[in-house]
Amino acid sequence: MFNLNNILRENIKNLTPYSSARDEFQGEASVYLDANENAFGSPLDEPYNRYPDPLQYNVKKRLSEIKGVPVRNIFLGNGSDEAIDILFRSFCNPGVDNVILVPPTYGMYEVSANINDIKTKKVSLTEEFQLNLEGIAEEIDQNTKLIFICSPNNPTGNSINRDDVETLLNNFDGIVVVDEAYINFSRQKTFIQELTEYSNLVVLQTLSKAWGLAGLRVGMAFASEEIIEVMNKVKPPYNINESSQQLALKALANVEQVNNWIKETLAQRDKLVLSLKDLDFVLDIYPSDANFILVKTTDPKGIYNFLVQKGIIVRDRSKIDLCEGSLRITVGTPAENEILIDTLKNFK
Ligand code: PMP
């Protein structure tokens, strides 16, 4: 049975979190002399002389409306990369605990584990890029705290079978992290709706992909109130700056525009797949539920270098196990995709 107290990192169990001026007094006042800010103003037009809301209430309120999740179940990070780091710092004892990764998958899980001195146990995806549940079960021990599942998966692009993720949620006593950075492009449903069902589920999403806000650095974690409380205790006090909060709020009014971009991206992805299929150095194109495609080729390095010379950058993923020969190509604008295909036609 999952019990949050059993998986909390020892030093976090009794942590007294930093209490900022804005934590201690949350009402409205006319004179603020509590936070050693510059009382005269900021050199910019906005009130940047003031510290931002540490718990980003307004942004969370809007996200809560969009996602159908109460504010208390939302954590915001400086990108979802920060949420990943906070999970390690909240739940994994350095030098003692381990996490399970299912490569090929997003690289930051391993880097973040290494930074935090947490051992990683790797159980490769199958040839179909699905979970090896038996292999995972064999690797789980009493110090396994987190399992990271990326769905749709980066760099392979496919979604992970929902039933398999639920099997993990039902049988693992630690936390299953489902990273849905690319969920807006997917045919699959989000796991957010399962939060009421599973107390050991953390869903990660981000404003960096479909929302077109990679530069703002705003990522989300959705989880039980208890898990979110721990993450808030561990995060730096003002991890989302004032301008990112304001701009995120403004952007979150544009659901329609984002939905149009998603439709256009999916149409472009299908078109790109058809054009790539015609090239004789393309061996395989893996089915994608994301805004990128993994393309197996006869000469990944040659193609990569050729494209770089022409000013086009894709990602060479050919050194990664199970991705041999493959390039990862992000879907661009119609004009960019056309340039890519026209250029590739000249590769020999
Ligand atoms: N998860 C996955 C699967 C990603 O591909 C990325 C970005 N490459 C991230 C998380 C990090 O996103 P953010 O910009 O929110 O830190």
Tab-separated table of C-alpha atoms and ligand atoms in Angstrom:
chain	number	residue	atom	x	y	z
A	1	MET	CA	0.000	0.000	0.000
A	2	PHE	CA	1.230	3.478	-0.838
A	3	ASN	CA	1.930	5.561	2.244
A	4	LEU	CA	3.403	8.998	1.682
A	5	ASN	CA	5.243	8.998	4.977
A	6	ASN	CA	7.082	5.806	3.993
A	7	ILE	CA	8.565	7.339	0.915
A	8	LEU	CA	9.414	10.844	2.135
A	9	ARG	CA	13.132	11.626	2.235
A	10	GLU	CA	14.375	11.538	5.824
A	11	ASN	CA	15.486	15.186	6.004
A	12	ILE	CA	12.156	16.340	4.522
A	13	LYS	CA	9.965	14.574	7.084
A	14	ASN	CA	10.649	17.232	9.708
A	15	LEU	CA	11.615	20.107	7.446
A	16	THR	CA	10.593	23.571	8.535
A	17	PRO	CA	10.201	25.305	5.179
A	18	TYR	CA	11.474	28.814	4.506
A	19	SER	CA	8.832	31.319	5.368
A	20	SER	CA	8.922	34.359	3.111
A	21	ALA	CA	7.447	37.774	3.859
A	22	ARG	CA	4.648	37.023	1.378
A	23	ASP	CA	3.909	33.708	3.120
A	24	GLU	CA	3.559	35.340	6.512
A	25	PHE	CA	1.267	38.183	5.485
A	26	GLN	CA	-1.131	37.394	2.635
A	27	GLY	CA	-3.772	40.110	2.983
A	28	GLU	CA	-3.967	43.556	1.364
A	29	ALA	CA	-2.053	46.477	2.921
A	30	SER	CA	-1.199	50.009	1.836
A	31	VAL	CA	2.408	50.118	3.002
A	32	TYR	CA	4.692	47.130	2.507
A	33	LEU	CA	7.881	47.398	4.541
A	34	ASP	CA	8.320	43.694	5.157
A	35	ALA	CA	10.493	42.275	2.374
A	36	ASN	CA	13.453	44.656	1.908
A	37	GLU	CA	12.282	45.520	-1.607
A	38	ASN	CA	12.952	48.829	-3.365
A	39	ALA	CA	10.001	50.940	-2.226
A	40	PHE	CA	10.479	53.557	-4.993
A	41	GLY	CA	9.559	51.231	-7.835
A	42	SER	CA	11.239	49.249	-10.610
A	43	PRO	CA	13.030	50.686	-13.667
A	44	LEU	CA	10.402	48.845	-15.713
A	45	ASP	CA	6.754	49.833	-15.954
A	46	GLU	CA	5.532	46.757	-14.099
A	47	PRO	CA	5.674	46.303	-10.295
A	48	TYR	CA	8.761	44.104	-10.503
A	49	ASN	CA	10.162	45.707	-7.365
A	50	ARG	CA	7.819	43.378	-5.458
A	51	TYR	CA	8.404	39.664	-4.901
A	52	PRO	CA	5.980	37.414	-6.784
A	53	ASP	CA	3.270	35.228	-5.247
A	54	PRO	CA	5.229	32.194	-3.976
A	55	LEU	CA	2.293	29.848	-4.634
A	56	GLN	CA	1.236	31.435	-7.946
A	57	TYR	CA	-2.458	31.417	-7.051
A	58	ASN	CA	-3.781	33.284	-10.102
A	59	VAL	CA	-2.002	31.076	-12.633
A	60	LYS	CA	-3.081	27.946	-10.792
A	61	LYS	CA	-6.679	29.178	-10.636
A	62	ARG	CA	-6.755	29.533	-14.420
A	63	LEU	CA	-5.038	26.158	-14.918
A	64	SER	CA	-7.527	24.640	-12.539
A	65	GLU	CA	-10.373	25.836	-14.794
A	66	ILE	CA	-8.679	24.546	-17.937
A	67	LYS	CA	-7.641	21.163	-16.520
A	68	GLY	CA	-10.589	20.529	-14.209
A	69	VAL	CA	-8.310	19.999	-11.194
A	70	PRO	CA	-8.530	21.847	-7.847
A	71	VAL	CA	-5.801	24.426	-7.180
A	72	ARG	CA	-4.586	22.366	-4.206
A	73	ASN	CA	-3.610	19.550	-6.578
A	74	ILE	CA	-1.350	21.773	-8.736
A	75	PHE	CA	2.360	22.506	-8.307
A	76	LEU	CA	4.165	24.948	-10.597
A	77	GLY	CA	7.845	24.641	-11.410
A	78	ASN	CA	10.435	26.625	-13.309
A	79	GLY	CA	9.733	24.310	-16.224
A	80	SER	CA	8.698	20.722	-15.541
A	81	ASP	CA	12.438	20.065	-15.255
A	82	GLU	CA	12.274	21.781	-11.872
A	83	ALA	CA	9.337	19.577	-10.840
A	84	ILE	CA	11.460	16.518	-11.725
A	85	ASP	CA	14.293	17.797	-9.533
A	86	ILE	CA	11.902	18.586	-6.668
A	87	LEU	CA	10.566	15.015	-6.810
A	88	PHE	CA	14.091	13.675	-6.248
A	89	ARG	CA	14.744	16.148	-3.460
A	90	SER	CA	11.428	15.337	-1.750
A	91	PHE	CA	11.369	11.575	-1.955
A	92	CYS	CA	14.811	10.090	-2.638
A	93	ASN	CA	17.584	9.727	-0.048
A	94	PRO	CA	20.949	10.377	-1.754
A	95	GLY	CA	23.232	7.360	-1.893
A	96	VAL	CA	20.441	5.095	-0.623
A	97	ASP	CA	17.353	5.194	-2.824
A	98	ASN	CA	16.825	4.364	-6.467
A	99	VAL	CA	14.389	5.161	-9.257
A	100	ILE	CA	13.350	3.185	-12.318
A	101	LEU	CA	13.794	4.614	-15.798
A	102	VAL	CA	12.545	3.015	-19.003
A	103	PRO	CA	14.898	4.054	-21.820
A	104	PRO	CA	14.896	5.302	-24.474
A	105	THR	CA	13.235	8.200	-22.669
A	106	TYR	CA	13.651	11.844	-21.702
A	107	GLY	CA	17.244	12.449	-20.609
A	108	MET	CA	16.632	14.769	-17.658
A	109	TYR	CA	15.332	11.982	-15.395
A	110	GLU	CA	18.783	10.420	-15.354
A	111	VAL	CA	20.676	13.725	-15.136
A	112	SER	CA	18.476	14.909	-12.290
A	113	ALA	CA	18.974	11.550	-10.515
A	114	ASN	CA	22.753	11.863	-10.937
A	115	ILE	CA	22.780	15.436	-9.624
A	116	ASN	CA	20.868	14.246	-6.577
A	117	ASP	CA	23.073	11.137	-6.130
A	118	ILE	CA	20.166	8.760	-6.687
A	119	LYS	CA	20.816	5.406	-8.343
A	120	THR	CA	18.924	4.687	-11.574
A	121	LYS	CA	17.744	1.220	-12.535
A	122	LYS	CA	17.073	0.954	-16.237
A	123	VAL	CA	14.545	-1.373	-17.798
A	124	SER	CA	14.502	-0.854	-21.571
A	125	LEU	CA	11.260	-0.445	-23.417
A	126	THR	CA	10.334	-3.351	-25.690
A	127	GLU	CA	10.987	-3.235	-29.458
A	128	GLU	CA	7.496	-1.690	-29.742
A	129	PHE	CA	8.599	1.025	-27.285
A	130	GLN	CA	6.241	-0.293	-24.587
A	131	LEU	CA	6.850	-1.135	-20.922
A	132	ASN	CA	8.522	-4.373	-19.917
A	133	LEU	CA	6.361	-4.871	-16.832
A	134	GLU	CA	8.072	-8.081	-15.735
A	135	GLY	CA	11.484	-6.467	-15.997
A	136	ILE	CA	10.268	-3.479	-13.971
A	137	ALA	CA	8.769	-5.740	-11.278
A	138	GLU	CA	12.123	-7.543	-10.959
A	139	GLU	CA	13.993	-4.284	-10.411
A	140	ILE	CA	11.702	-2.811	-7.753
A	141	ASP	CA	13.115	-3.110	-4.229
A	142	GLN	CA	12.380	-1.443	-0.891
A	143	ASN	CA	14.459	1.601	-1.864
A	144	THR	CA	12.719	2.217	-5.183
A	145	LYS	CA	10.902	5.516	-4.777
A	146	LEU	CA	9.922	6.710	-8.242
A	147	ILE	CA	9.186	5.230	-11.664
A	148	PHE	CA	9.304	7.690	-14.566
A	149	ILE	CA	7.004	7.020	-17.530
A	150	CYS	CA	7.009	9.504	-20.388
A	151	SER	CA	3.831	9.344	-22.480
A	152	PRO	CA	3.906	10.340	-25.302
A	153	ASN	CA	7.523	9.295	-24.998
A	154	ASN	CA	10.467	11.466	-25.965
A	155	PRO	CA	12.319	10.542	-28.227
A	156	THR	CA	10.182	7.708	-29.667
A	157	GLY	CA	6.931	9.714	-29.989
A	158	ASN	CA	4.499	6.913	-29.076
A	159	SER	CA	2.129	6.731	-26.118
A	160	ILE	CA	2.649	4.093	-23.452
A	161	ASN	CA	-0.216	1.569	-23.065
A	162	ARG	CA	-2.586	2.930	-20.459
A	163	ASP	CA	-3.324	-0.459	-18.896
A	164	ASP	CA	0.382	-1.004	-18.252
A	165	VAL	CA	0.693	2.340	-16.455
A	166	GLU	CA	-2.359	1.433	-14.359
A	167	THR	CA	-0.780	-1.922	-13.489
A	168	LEU	CA	2.202	-0.007	-12.108
A	169	LEU	CA	-0.026	2.436	-10.228
A	170	ASN	CA	-1.900	-0.484	-8.652
A	171	ASN	CA	1.148	-2.510	-7.668
A	172	PHE	CA	3.979	-0.079	-6.887
A	173	ASP	CA	4.274	1.371	-3.379
A	174	GLY	CA	6.252	4.373	-4.568
A	175	ILE	CA	5.271	7.188	-6.925
A	176	VAL	CA	4.566	6.681	-10.630
A	177	VAL	CA	5.472	9.873	-12.485
A	178	VAL	CA	3.652	10.165	-15.810
A	179	ASP	CA	5.323	12.882	-17.871
A	180	GLU	CA	2.740	14.261	-20.292
A	181	ALA	CA	4.803	17.078	-21.807
A	182	TYR	CA	3.386	16.161	-25.250
A	183	ILE	CA	-0.152	15.172	-24.213
A	184	ASN	CA	-1.827	17.967	-26.195
A	185	PHE	CA	-0.700	16.271	-29.423
A	186	SER	CA	-1.834	12.818	-28.357
A	187	ARG	CA	-4.865	10.707	-29.202
A	188	GLN	CA	-4.688	9.351	-25.649
A	189	LYS	CA	-6.442	10.788	-22.621
A	190	THR	CA	-4.462	12.518	-19.902
A	191	PHE	CA	-3.904	10.719	-16.590
A	192	ILE	CA	-4.966	13.855	-14.683
A	193	GLN	CA	-8.488	12.457	-14.309
A	194	GLU	CA	-7.035	9.431	-12.465
A	195	LEU	CA	-5.696	11.552	-9.604
A	196	THR	CA	-8.772	10.814	-7.515
A	197	GLU	CA	-8.160	7.091	-8.082
A	198	TYR	CA	-4.422	6.877	-7.333
A	199	SER	CA	-2.651	8.576	-4.424
A	200	ASN	CA	0.759	7.529	-5.841
A	201	LEU	CA	0.336	9.316	-9.193
A	202	VAL	CA	2.167	12.466	-10.265
A	203	VAL	CA	1.337	13.855	-13.721
A	204	LEU	CA	3.772	16.320	-15.267
A	205	GLN	CA	2.737	18.773	-17.971
A	206	THR	CA	4.305	21.948	-19.319
A	207	LEU	CA	3.565	25.235	-21.063
A	208	SER	CA	6.747	24.713	-23.131
A	209	LYS	CA	5.320	22.598	-25.962
A	210	ALA	CA	1.775	23.048	-27.320
A	211	TRP	CA	1.335	26.292	-25.390
A	212	GLY	CA	4.361	27.815	-27.146
A	213	LEU	CA	5.918	29.200	-23.955
A	214	ALA	CA	9.232	27.346	-23.601
A	215	GLY	CA	10.909	30.682	-22.866
A	216	LEU	CA	8.698	31.446	-19.844
A	217	ARG	CA	9.747	28.300	-17.947
A	218	VAL	CA	6.452	27.170	-16.481
A	219	GLY	CA	5.815	23.477	-15.854
A	220	MET	CA	3.114	21.742	-13.853
A	221	ALA	CA	2.825	18.754	-11.567
A	222	PHE	CA	-0.629	17.417	-10.710
A	223	ALA	CA	-0.891	15.133	-7.687
A	224	SER	CA	-2.629	14.519	-4.361
A	225	GLU	CA	-2.815	17.463	-1.970
A	226	GLU	CA	-0.294	15.702	0.316
A	227	ILE	CA	2.309	15.291	-2.426
A	228	ILE	CA	1.810	18.889	-3.623
A	229	GLU	CA	2.283	20.161	-0.060
A	230	VAL	CA	5.636	18.380	0.168
A	231	MET	CA	6.775	19.738	-3.201
A	232	ASN	CA	5.818	23.277	-2.148
A	233	LYS	CA	7.852	22.907	1.022
A	234	VAL	CA	10.938	21.841	-0.916
A	235	LYS	CA	10.814	24.290	-3.852
A	236	PRO	CA	12.689	27.610	-3.803
A	237	PRO	CA	10.351	30.296	-2.378
A	238	TYR	CA	9.862	32.344	-5.566
A	239	ASN	CA	10.451	29.747	-8.270
A	240	ILE	CA	8.142	31.342	-10.852
A	241	ASN	CA	9.069	34.975	-11.421
A	242	GLU	CA	6.517	37.782	-11.654
A	243	SER	CA	6.786	38.310	-15.404
A	244	SER	CA	6.361	34.573	-16.091
A	245	GLN	CA	3.296	34.495	-13.846
A	246	GLN	CA	1.752	37.509	-15.552
A	247	LEU	CA	2.524	36.306	-19.062
A	248	ALA	CA	1.378	32.750	-18.345
A	249	LEU	CA	-1.937	34.105	-17.100
A	250	LYS	CA	-2.316	36.219	-20.218
A	251	ALA	CA	-1.411	33.290	-22.491
A	252	LEU	CA	-3.803	30.913	-20.753
A	253	ALA	CA	-6.680	33.023	-22.094
A	254	ASN	CA	-5.753	31.876	-25.611
A	255	VAL	CA	-6.989	28.284	-25.537
A	256	GLU	CA	-8.483	28.615	-29.001
A	257	GLN	CA	-5.265	29.764	-30.621
A	258	VAL	CA	-3.362	26.911	-29.025
A	259	ASN	CA	-5.954	24.398	-30.196
A	260	ASN	CA	-5.593	25.722	-33.731
A	261	TRP	CA	-1.815	25.347	-33.566
A	262	ILE	CA	-2.206	21.782	-32.324
A	263	LYS	CA	-4.508	20.942	-35.261
A	264	GLU	CA	-2.084	22.528	-37.697
A	265	THR	CA	0.880	20.716	-36.124
A	266	LEU	CA	-0.895	17.369	-36.459
A	267	ALA	CA	-1.796	18.068	-40.092
A	268	GLN	CA	1.804	19.076	-40.788
A	269	ARG	CA	3.082	15.972	-38.994
A	270	ASP	CA	1.003	13.711	-41.262
A	271	LYS	CA	2.215	15.572	-44.327
A	272	LEU	CA	5.831	15.368	-43.204
A	273	VAL	CA	5.521	11.609	-42.655
A	274	LEU	CA	4.191	11.128	-46.198
A	275	SER	CA	7.000	13.204	-47.733
A	276	LEU	CA	9.706	11.473	-45.663
A	277	LYS	CA	8.410	8.039	-46.711
A	278	ASP	CA	9.320	8.846	-50.319
A	279	LEU	CA	13.013	9.350	-49.525
A	280	ASP	CA	15.067	6.217	-50.186
A	281	PHE	CA	17.410	6.716	-47.208
A	282	VAL	CA	14.426	6.652	-44.836
A	283	LEU	CA	14.011	3.100	-43.482
A	284	ASP	CA	11.203	3.587	-40.989
A	285	ILE	CA	9.040	6.293	-39.440
A	286	TYR	CA	7.741	5.436	-35.994
A	287	PRO	CA	4.096	6.303	-35.197
A	288	SER	CA	3.965	9.588	-33.305
A	289	ASP	CA	1.534	10.968	-30.747
A	290	ALA	CA	3.725	14.073	-30.290
A	291	ASN	CA	4.926	17.155	-32.191
A	292	PHE	CA	8.025	15.331	-33.430
A	293	ILE	CA	8.795	12.161	-35.297
A	294	LEU	CA	11.532	9.591	-34.920
A	295	VAL	CA	12.864	8.640	-38.330
A	296	LYS	CA	15.149	5.655	-38.922
A	297	THR	CA	17.610	6.265	-41.732
A	298	THR	CA	20.536	4.577	-43.449
A	299	ASP	CA	22.994	7.359	-42.531
A	300	PRO	CA	21.919	9.502	-39.537
A	301	LYS	CA	25.263	11.244	-39.075
A	302	GLY	CA	25.612	12.030	-42.786
A	303	ILE	CA	22.083	13.418	-42.984
A	304	TYR	CA	22.522	15.400	-39.763
A	305	ASN	CA	25.751	17.026	-40.981
A	306	PHE	CA	24.278	17.715	-44.414
A	307	LEU	CA	21.296	19.471	-42.840
A	308	VAL	CA	23.513	21.494	-40.487
A	309	GLN	CA	25.460	22.776	-43.501
A	310	LYS	CA	22.154	23.964	-44.959
A	311	GLY	CA	21.207	25.700	-41.706
A	312	ILE	CA	18.645	23.097	-40.599
A	313	ILE	CA	19.026	21.466	-37.191
A	314	VAL	CA	17.390	18.184	-36.221
A	315	ARG	CA	18.346	15.911	-33.322
A	316	ASP	CA	20.654	12.954	-33.897
A	317	ARG	CA	19.375	10.202	-31.572
A	318	SER	CA	21.194	7.371	-33.358
A	319	LYS	CA	23.578	6.622	-30.470
A	320	ILE	CA	20.689	5.718	-28.162
A	321	ASP	CA	19.850	2.005	-27.721
A	322	LEU	CA	16.720	1.022	-29.702
A	323	CYS	CA	16.998	4.282	-31.688
A	324	GLU	CA	19.930	3.195	-33.878
A	325	GLY	CA	19.948	5.062	-37.191
A	326	SER	CA	17.348	7.542	-35.992
A	327	LEU	CA	16.911	11.284	-36.200
A	328	ARG	CA	14.280	13.118	-34.181
A	329	ILE	CA	12.563	15.808	-36.199
A	330	THR	CA	10.299	18.438	-34.640
A	331	VAL	CA	7.306	19.419	-36.766
A	332	GLY	CA	7.846	22.984	-37.985
A	333	THR	CA	5.741	25.521	-39.830
A	334	PRO	CA	4.550	24.555	-43.337
A	335	ALA	CA	7.376	26.661	-44.806
A	336	GLU	CA	10.020	25.080	-42.552
A	337	ASN	CA	8.826	21.561	-43.314
A	338	GLU	CA	8.936	22.304	-47.025
A	339	ILE	CA	12.517	23.580	-46.753
A	340	LEU	CA	13.437	20.422	-44.834
A	341	ILE	CA	11.935	18.087	-47.436
A	342	ASP	CA	13.322	20.025	-50.424
A	343	THR	CA	16.771	19.960	-48.819
A	344	LEU	CA	16.588	16.252	-47.966
A	345	LYS	CA	15.734	15.471	-51.596
A	346	ASN	CA	19.269	16.603	-52.452
A	347	PHE	CA	20.978	14.314	-49.927
A	348	LYS	CA	22.956	11.525	-51.550
B	1	PMP	N1	9.466	16.266	-20.202
B	1	PMP	C1	9.715	15.937	-21.469
B	1	PMP	C2	9.291	14.593	-21.942
B	1	PMP	C3	10.360	16.824	-22.327
B	1	PMP	O1	10.620	16.452	-23.584
B	1	PMP	C4	10.728	18.089	-21.848
B	1	PMP	C5	11.416	19.120	-22.708
B	1	PMP	N2	12.305	18.689	-23.621
B	1	PMP	C6	10.473	18.388	-20.519
B	1	PMP	C7	9.816	17.468	-19.719
B	1	PMP	C8	10.888	19.671	-19.881
B	1	PMP	O2	10.007	20.665	-20.164
B	1	PMP	P1	10.090	22.101	-19.464
B	1	PMP	O3	10.400	23.045	-20.567
B	1	PMP	O4	8.728	22.287	-18.884
B	1	PMP	O5	11.156	22.059	-18.421
